[in-house]
Amino acid sequence: MNNHLGSCLCGTVSFAIQGEFDSFYVCHCHHCQKDTGSAHGANLFSQSAKLVWLSGPDKVTSFTLPDTRHSKSFCKLCGSALPNTQISGLLVVPAGCLDTEISMLPTAQIFSSSKASWTVELESVAQFDGLPK
Ligand SMILES: [Zn+2]
Ligand SMILES: [Zn+2]
């Protein structure tokens, strides 16, 4: 069985995911843009994998947008996105909080009709390995 490890930015919260992910969606909806402060959400989904908090479970809080299925969990100290189990029977894991390699490619991009205009040509924008010189 696959074991995935992850943590928040400040390191207070860490966790293990035991099992396999079913799907991996990049979501361009407006809720995900607000939620992440960036262009899109990137979440792995599983109906069978088990989430085990390894440290800091008391520092994890959740928010569900009323009247929607949009829910997020995050560290109370640093605000980093963390795995969420608010939707019953479904484990949602933000791809960026994992410390272990993700072995699957995204299943699909969804809500692409809401895609932020500045991301459309992102591959053609100048790239630096680190900070610009
Ligand atoms: Zn944190
Ligand atoms: Zn979304």
Short mmCIF file of N, CA and C and ligand atoms in Angstrom, two decimals:
data_model
loop_
_atom_site.label_atom_id
_atom_site.label_comp_id
_atom_site.label_asym_id
_atom_site.label_seq_id
_atom_site.Cartn_x
_atom_site.Cartn_y
_atom_site.Cartn_z
N MET A 1 0.85 -1.21 0.00
CA MET A 1 0.00 0.00 0.00
C MET A 1 0.87 1.24 0.00
N ASN A 2 0.47 2.20 -0.80
CA ASN A 2 1.23 3.43 -0.93
C ASN A 2 1.09 4.29 0.32
N ASN A 3 2.18 4.91 0.73
CA ASN A 3 2.16 5.80 1.87
C ASN A 3 2.67 7.17 1.41
N HIS A 4 1.82 8.17 1.53
CA HIS A 4 2.20 9.52 1.12
C HIS A 4 2.38 10.36 2.39
N LEU A 5 3.37 11.24 2.38
CA LEU A 5 3.62 12.10 3.54
C LEU A 5 3.48 13.56 3.13
N GLY A 6 3.03 14.38 4.09
CA GLY A 6 2.91 15.80 3.80
C GLY A 6 2.99 16.63 5.06
N SER A 7 3.06 17.96 4.88
CA SER A 7 3.16 18.87 6.03
C SER A 7 2.80 20.28 5.58
N CYS A 8 2.59 21.16 6.58
CA CYS A 8 2.31 22.57 6.28
C CYS A 8 3.63 23.33 6.19
N LEU A 9 3.51 24.59 5.81
CA LEU A 9 4.72 25.41 5.60
C LEU A 9 5.52 25.60 6.89
N CYS A 10 4.86 25.82 8.02
CA CYS A 10 5.60 26.06 9.27
C CYS A 10 6.06 24.76 9.92
N GLY A 11 5.57 23.63 9.45
CA GLY A 11 6.02 22.32 9.93
C GLY A 11 5.30 21.81 11.16
N THR A 12 4.36 22.60 11.70
CA THR A 12 3.65 22.18 12.91
C THR A 12 2.76 20.96 12.63
N VAL A 13 2.13 20.98 11.46
CA VAL A 13 1.21 19.89 11.11
C VAL A 13 1.88 18.97 10.09
N SER A 14 1.85 17.67 10.38
CA SER A 14 2.32 16.70 9.40
C SER A 14 1.35 15.52 9.40
N PHE A 15 1.34 14.79 8.29
CA PHE A 15 0.34 13.72 8.13
C PHE A 15 0.85 12.65 7.18
N ALA A 16 0.18 11.52 7.23
CA ALA A 16 0.42 10.43 6.27
C ALA A 16 -0.90 10.07 5.62
N ILE A 17 -0.83 9.72 4.35
CA ILE A 17 -1.99 9.21 3.62
C ILE A 17 -1.65 7.77 3.28
N GLN A 18 -2.47 6.85 3.77
CA GLN A 18 -2.24 5.43 3.49
C GLN A 18 -3.26 4.98 2.46
N GLY A 19 -2.77 4.62 1.27
CA GLY A 19 -3.68 4.18 0.22
C GLY A 19 -3.41 4.90 -1.09
N GLU A 20 -4.33 4.75 -2.01
CA GLU A 20 -4.15 5.28 -3.37
C GLU A 20 -5.10 6.44 -3.63
N PHE A 21 -4.66 7.35 -4.48
CA PHE A 21 -5.54 8.42 -4.95
C PHE A 21 -6.33 7.93 -6.17
N ASP A 22 -7.59 8.34 -6.23
CA ASP A 22 -8.45 7.93 -7.36
C ASP A 22 -8.32 8.91 -8.52
N SER A 23 -8.16 10.19 -8.20
CA SER A 23 -8.14 11.20 -9.25
C SER A 23 -7.40 12.45 -8.77
N PHE A 24 -7.07 13.29 -9.72
CA PHE A 24 -6.25 14.48 -9.46
C PHE A 24 -6.76 15.59 -10.37
N TYR A 25 -7.45 16.57 -9.79
CA TYR A 25 -8.06 17.62 -10.61
C TYR A 25 -7.43 18.98 -10.36
N VAL A 26 -7.12 19.66 -11.45
CA VAL A 26 -6.73 21.07 -11.42
C VAL A 26 -8.01 21.86 -11.68
N CYS A 27 -8.42 22.67 -10.68
CA CYS A 27 -9.71 23.36 -10.78
C CYS A 27 -9.52 24.87 -10.91
N HIS A 28 -10.08 25.41 -11.99
CA HIS A 28 -9.93 26.85 -12.28
C HIS A 28 -11.13 27.67 -11.80
N CYS A 29 -12.01 27.10 -10.98
CA CYS A 29 -13.21 27.84 -10.57
C CYS A 29 -12.85 29.04 -9.68
N HIS A 30 -13.78 29.98 -9.57
CA HIS A 30 -13.51 31.20 -8.80
C HIS A 30 -13.33 30.90 -7.31
N HIS A 31 -14.01 29.87 -6.79
CA HIS A 31 -13.81 29.50 -5.39
C HIS A 31 -12.36 29.07 -5.15
N CYS A 32 -11.82 28.27 -6.05
CA CYS A 32 -10.44 27.80 -5.89
C CYS A 32 -9.44 28.95 -6.07
N GLN A 33 -9.77 29.92 -6.92
CA GLN A 33 -8.87 31.07 -7.07
C GLN A 33 -8.83 31.88 -5.77
N LYS A 34 -9.97 32.14 -5.18
CA LYS A 34 -10.02 32.86 -3.90
C LYS A 34 -9.31 32.07 -2.79
N ASP A 35 -9.64 30.79 -2.73
CA ASP A 35 -9.14 29.88 -1.70
C ASP A 35 -7.61 29.84 -1.71
N THR A 36 -7.02 29.69 -2.89
CA THR A 36 -5.57 29.53 -2.99
C THR A 36 -4.85 30.86 -3.14
N GLY A 37 -5.56 31.92 -3.54
CA GLY A 37 -4.89 33.18 -3.85
C GLY A 37 -4.07 33.08 -5.11
N SER A 38 -4.32 32.03 -5.89
CA SER A 38 -3.54 31.82 -7.10
C SER A 38 -4.47 31.44 -8.26
N ALA A 39 -3.91 30.83 -9.29
CA ALA A 39 -4.68 30.61 -10.51
C ALA A 39 -5.68 29.47 -10.41
N HIS A 40 -5.34 28.46 -9.62
CA HIS A 40 -6.21 27.28 -9.57
C HIS A 40 -5.93 26.42 -8.36
N GLY A 41 -6.90 25.58 -8.01
CA GLY A 41 -6.67 24.54 -7.03
C GLY A 41 -6.04 23.34 -7.74
N ALA A 42 -5.35 22.49 -6.98
CA ALA A 42 -4.78 21.25 -7.52
C ALA A 42 -4.95 20.22 -6.41
N ASN A 43 -5.98 19.38 -6.53
CA ASN A 43 -6.33 18.47 -5.43
C ASN A 43 -6.40 17.02 -5.88
N LEU A 44 -5.88 16.15 -5.00
CA LEU A 44 -5.98 14.70 -5.20
C LEU A 44 -7.17 14.20 -4.38
N PHE A 45 -7.89 13.24 -4.94
CA PHE A 45 -9.11 12.74 -4.30
C PHE A 45 -8.99 11.23 -4.07
N SER A 46 -9.52 10.78 -2.93
CA SER A 46 -9.58 9.34 -2.69
C SER A 46 -10.80 8.99 -1.84
N GLN A 47 -11.45 7.91 -2.20
CA GLN A 47 -12.58 7.42 -1.40
C GLN A 47 -12.15 6.29 -0.48
N SER A 48 -10.91 5.78 -0.65
CA SER A 48 -10.49 4.62 0.14
C SER A 48 -9.26 4.89 1.02
N ALA A 49 -8.46 5.89 0.68
CA ALA A 49 -7.23 6.13 1.43
C ALA A 49 -7.55 6.66 2.83
N LYS A 50 -6.62 6.41 3.75
CA LYS A 50 -6.81 6.79 5.15
C LYS A 50 -5.85 7.93 5.49
N LEU A 51 -6.37 8.95 6.18
CA LEU A 51 -5.57 10.09 6.62
C LEU A 51 -5.18 9.90 8.08
N VAL A 52 -3.89 10.01 8.37
CA VAL A 52 -3.40 9.93 9.76
C VAL A 52 -2.60 11.19 10.07
N TRP A 53 -3.04 11.96 11.06
CA TRP A 53 -2.27 13.14 11.47
C TRP A 53 -1.08 12.67 12.28
N LEU A 54 0.12 13.10 11.92
CA LEU A 54 1.34 12.69 12.64
C LEU A 54 1.73 13.72 13.69
N SER A 55 1.42 14.99 13.44
CA SER A 55 1.69 16.04 14.43
C SER A 55 0.74 17.21 14.21
N GLY A 56 0.46 17.95 15.28
CA GLY A 56 -0.31 19.19 15.22
C GLY A 56 -1.76 19.11 14.83
N PRO A 57 -2.47 18.00 15.09
CA PRO A 57 -3.88 17.93 14.65
C PRO A 57 -4.75 19.03 15.26
N ASP A 58 -4.38 19.51 16.46
CA ASP A 58 -5.15 20.59 17.11
C ASP A 58 -4.94 21.94 16.43
N LYS A 59 -3.98 22.01 15.52
CA LYS A 59 -3.73 23.26 14.79
C LYS A 59 -4.40 23.26 13.41
N VAL A 60 -5.18 22.22 13.12
CA VAL A 60 -5.87 22.13 11.83
C VAL A 60 -7.30 22.64 12.00
N THR A 61 -7.71 23.55 11.14
CA THR A 61 -9.08 24.03 11.15
C THR A 61 -9.65 23.93 9.74
N SER A 62 -10.97 24.00 9.62
CA SER A 62 -11.61 23.84 8.32
C SER A 62 -12.64 24.92 8.07
N PHE A 63 -12.90 25.16 6.81
CA PHE A 63 -13.93 26.12 6.40
C PHE A 63 -14.68 25.53 5.22
N THR A 64 -16.01 25.54 5.31
CA THR A 64 -16.84 25.13 4.18
C THR A 64 -17.67 26.33 3.75
N LEU A 65 -17.60 26.67 2.48
CA LEU A 65 -18.39 27.79 1.97
C LEU A 65 -19.86 27.40 2.03
N PRO A 66 -20.68 28.19 2.74
CA PRO A 66 -22.10 27.82 2.90
C PRO A 66 -22.78 27.53 1.57
N ASP A 67 -23.62 26.51 1.57
CA ASP A 67 -24.42 26.12 0.41
C ASP A 67 -23.59 25.61 -0.77
N THR A 68 -22.32 25.22 -0.50
CA THR A 68 -21.51 24.64 -1.57
C THR A 68 -20.79 23.40 -1.02
N ARG A 69 -20.12 22.66 -1.92
CA ARG A 69 -19.25 21.56 -1.50
C ARG A 69 -17.80 22.02 -1.46
N HIS A 70 -17.59 23.35 -1.53
CA HIS A 70 -16.22 23.85 -1.48
C HIS A 70 -15.78 23.94 -0.03
N SER A 71 -14.80 23.12 0.33
CA SER A 71 -14.33 23.04 1.70
C SER A 71 -12.82 22.99 1.71
N LYS A 72 -12.21 23.61 2.74
CA LYS A 72 -10.76 23.55 2.83
C LYS A 72 -10.34 23.37 4.28
N SER A 73 -9.21 22.73 4.48
CA SER A 73 -8.60 22.65 5.80
C SER A 73 -7.25 23.34 5.70
N PHE A 74 -6.83 23.93 6.81
CA PHE A 74 -5.57 24.67 6.78
C PHE A 74 -4.98 24.80 8.18
N CYS A 75 -3.67 25.08 8.23
CA CYS A 75 -2.96 25.26 9.49
C CYS A 75 -3.33 26.60 10.11
N LYS A 76 -3.70 26.61 11.39
CA LYS A 76 -4.07 27.84 12.09
C LYS A 76 -2.89 28.80 12.23
N LEU A 77 -1.68 28.29 12.18
CA LEU A 77 -0.49 29.12 12.38
C LEU A 77 0.01 29.73 11.08
N CYS A 78 0.09 28.94 10.02
CA CYS A 78 0.70 29.46 8.78
C CYS A 78 -0.28 29.53 7.61
N GLY A 79 -1.49 29.00 7.77
CA GLY A 79 -2.50 29.13 6.72
C GLY A 79 -2.36 28.15 5.57
N SER A 80 -1.36 27.28 5.62
CA SER A 80 -1.15 26.34 4.51
C SER A 80 -2.31 25.37 4.35
N ALA A 81 -2.61 25.05 3.11
CA ALA A 81 -3.67 24.09 2.80
C ALA A 81 -3.28 22.70 3.28
N LEU A 82 -4.25 21.97 3.82
CA LEU A 82 -4.03 20.63 4.36
C LEU A 82 -5.16 19.70 3.91
N PRO A 83 -4.98 18.37 4.07
CA PRO A 83 -6.02 17.43 3.66
C PRO A 83 -7.35 17.71 4.36
N ASN A 84 -8.43 17.47 3.64
CA ASN A 84 -9.77 17.81 4.09
C ASN A 84 -10.68 16.58 3.98
N THR A 85 -11.48 16.38 5.04
CA THR A 85 -12.41 15.24 5.03
C THR A 85 -13.84 15.73 5.33
N GLN A 86 -14.12 17.01 5.06
CA GLN A 86 -15.43 17.58 5.40
C GLN A 86 -16.55 17.03 4.52
N ILE A 87 -16.22 16.65 3.28
CA ILE A 87 -17.23 16.04 2.41
C ILE A 87 -17.23 14.56 2.73
N SER A 88 -18.36 14.04 3.23
CA SER A 88 -18.35 12.69 3.79
C SER A 88 -17.94 11.64 2.76
N GLY A 89 -17.05 10.76 3.21
CA GLY A 89 -16.59 9.67 2.37
C GLY A 89 -15.53 10.05 1.36
N LEU A 90 -15.09 11.31 1.39
CA LEU A 90 -14.12 11.75 0.39
C LEU A 90 -12.94 12.45 1.06
N LEU A 91 -11.74 11.97 0.74
CA LEU A 91 -10.52 12.62 1.21
C LEU A 91 -9.99 13.50 0.09
N VAL A 92 -9.77 14.78 0.40
CA VAL A 92 -9.27 15.74 -0.59
C VAL A 92 -7.91 16.24 -0.12
N VAL A 93 -6.88 16.05 -0.93
CA VAL A 93 -5.52 16.42 -0.53
C VAL A 93 -4.94 17.43 -1.51
N PRO A 94 -4.68 18.67 -1.04
CA PRO A 94 -4.03 19.66 -1.91
C PRO A 94 -2.65 19.15 -2.33
N ALA A 95 -2.39 19.15 -3.63
CA ALA A 95 -1.16 18.54 -4.15
C ALA A 95 0.09 19.19 -3.54
N GLY A 96 0.05 20.49 -3.30
CA GLY A 96 1.23 21.21 -2.85
C GLY A 96 1.64 20.92 -1.42
N CYS A 97 0.77 20.30 -0.61
CA CYS A 97 1.15 20.03 0.79
C CYS A 97 1.86 18.69 0.93
N LEU A 98 1.94 17.92 -0.16
CA LEU A 98 2.63 16.62 -0.09
C LEU A 98 4.14 16.80 -0.19
N ASP A 99 4.87 16.05 0.62
CA ASP A 99 6.34 16.07 0.58
C ASP A 99 6.89 14.90 -0.23
N THR A 100 6.07 13.88 -0.44
CA THR A 100 6.48 12.74 -1.26
C THR A 100 6.03 12.97 -2.69
N GLU A 101 6.73 12.33 -3.63
CA GLU A 101 6.43 12.47 -5.06
C GLU A 101 4.99 12.03 -5.34
N ILE A 102 4.34 12.75 -6.23
CA ILE A 102 3.01 12.34 -6.68
C ILE A 102 3.21 11.54 -7.96
N SER A 103 2.79 10.29 -7.92
CA SER A 103 3.10 9.39 -9.05
C SER A 103 2.13 9.52 -10.21
N MET A 104 1.04 10.25 -10.03
CA MET A 104 0.09 10.38 -11.13
C MET A 104 0.07 11.80 -11.70
N LEU A 105 -0.30 11.91 -12.97
CA LEU A 105 -0.49 13.21 -13.59
C LEU A 105 -1.92 13.65 -13.36
N PRO A 106 -2.22 14.96 -13.46
CA PRO A 106 -3.61 15.38 -13.30
C PRO A 106 -4.54 14.61 -14.24
N THR A 107 -5.71 14.26 -13.70
CA THR A 107 -6.73 13.57 -14.47
C THR A 107 -7.33 14.51 -15.51
N ALA A 108 -7.58 15.75 -15.07
CA ALA A 108 -8.20 16.74 -15.97
C ALA A 108 -8.12 18.12 -15.33
N GLN A 109 -8.29 19.13 -16.17
CA GLN A 109 -8.51 20.49 -15.70
C GLN A 109 -10.02 20.72 -15.74
N ILE A 110 -10.58 21.28 -14.67
CA ILE A 110 -12.02 21.51 -14.66
C ILE A 110 -12.32 22.99 -14.44
N PHE A 111 -13.53 23.38 -14.77
CA PHE A 111 -13.95 24.79 -14.74
C PHE A 111 -12.98 25.66 -15.55
N SER A 112 -12.53 25.12 -16.68
CA SER A 112 -11.56 25.85 -17.50
C SER A 112 -12.18 27.11 -18.10
N SER A 113 -13.51 27.20 -18.08
CA SER A 113 -14.17 28.42 -18.57
C SER A 113 -13.88 29.61 -17.65
N SER A 114 -13.45 29.33 -16.40
CA SER A 114 -13.14 30.41 -15.44
C SER A 114 -11.64 30.68 -15.34
N LYS A 115 -10.86 30.05 -16.22
CA LYS A 115 -9.40 30.15 -16.14
C LYS A 115 -8.93 31.61 -16.09
N ALA A 116 -8.01 31.92 -15.16
CA ALA A 116 -7.47 33.28 -15.05
C ALA A 116 -6.75 33.64 -16.35
N SER A 117 -7.03 34.82 -16.88
CA SER A 117 -6.51 35.20 -18.20
C SER A 117 -4.98 35.19 -18.23
N TRP A 118 -4.35 35.49 -17.08
CA TRP A 118 -2.89 35.60 -17.06
C TRP A 118 -2.17 34.26 -17.09
N THR A 119 -2.92 33.14 -16.96
CA THR A 119 -2.26 31.83 -16.99
C THR A 119 -2.21 31.22 -18.38
N VAL A 120 -2.99 31.78 -19.31
CA VAL A 120 -3.15 31.13 -20.61
C VAL A 120 -1.83 30.97 -21.35
N GLU A 121 -0.95 31.99 -21.28
CA GLU A 121 0.32 31.95 -22.01
C GLU A 121 1.50 31.77 -21.07
N LEU A 122 1.28 31.19 -19.89
CA LEU A 122 2.31 31.13 -18.86
C LEU A 122 3.60 30.44 -19.30
N GLU A 123 3.48 29.40 -20.15
CA GLU A 123 4.67 28.67 -20.61
C GLU A 123 5.59 29.55 -21.45
N SER A 124 5.05 30.62 -22.04
CA SER A 124 5.87 31.47 -22.90
C SER A 124 6.50 32.64 -22.14
N VAL A 125 6.19 32.77 -20.82
CA VAL A 125 6.75 33.84 -20.01
C VAL A 125 8.17 33.46 -19.58
N ALA A 126 9.07 34.46 -19.47
CA ALA A 126 10.46 34.21 -19.07
C ALA A 126 10.52 33.39 -17.79
N GLN A 127 11.48 32.43 -17.72
CA GLN A 127 11.62 31.59 -16.55
C GLN A 127 13.04 31.68 -16.00
N PHE A 128 13.14 31.70 -14.66
CA PHE A 128 14.43 31.68 -13.97
C PHE A 128 14.42 30.47 -13.02
N ASP A 129 15.57 29.83 -12.82
CA ASP A 129 15.65 28.69 -11.90
C ASP A 129 15.38 29.09 -10.46
N GLY A 130 15.71 30.36 -10.12
CA GLY A 130 15.46 30.89 -8.78
C GLY A 130 14.97 32.32 -8.93
N LEU A 131 15.43 33.20 -8.04
CA LEU A 131 15.08 34.61 -8.16
C LEU A 131 15.67 35.18 -9.45
N PRO A 132 15.00 36.17 -10.09
CA PRO A 132 15.59 36.78 -11.29
C PRO A 132 16.90 37.50 -10.95
N LYS A 133 17.87 37.43 -11.87
CA LYS A 133 19.19 38.03 -11.63
C LYS A 133 19.18 39.49 -12.06
ZN ZN B 1 1.63 25.51 9.67
ZN ZN B 2 -12.59 24.83 -7.83
#
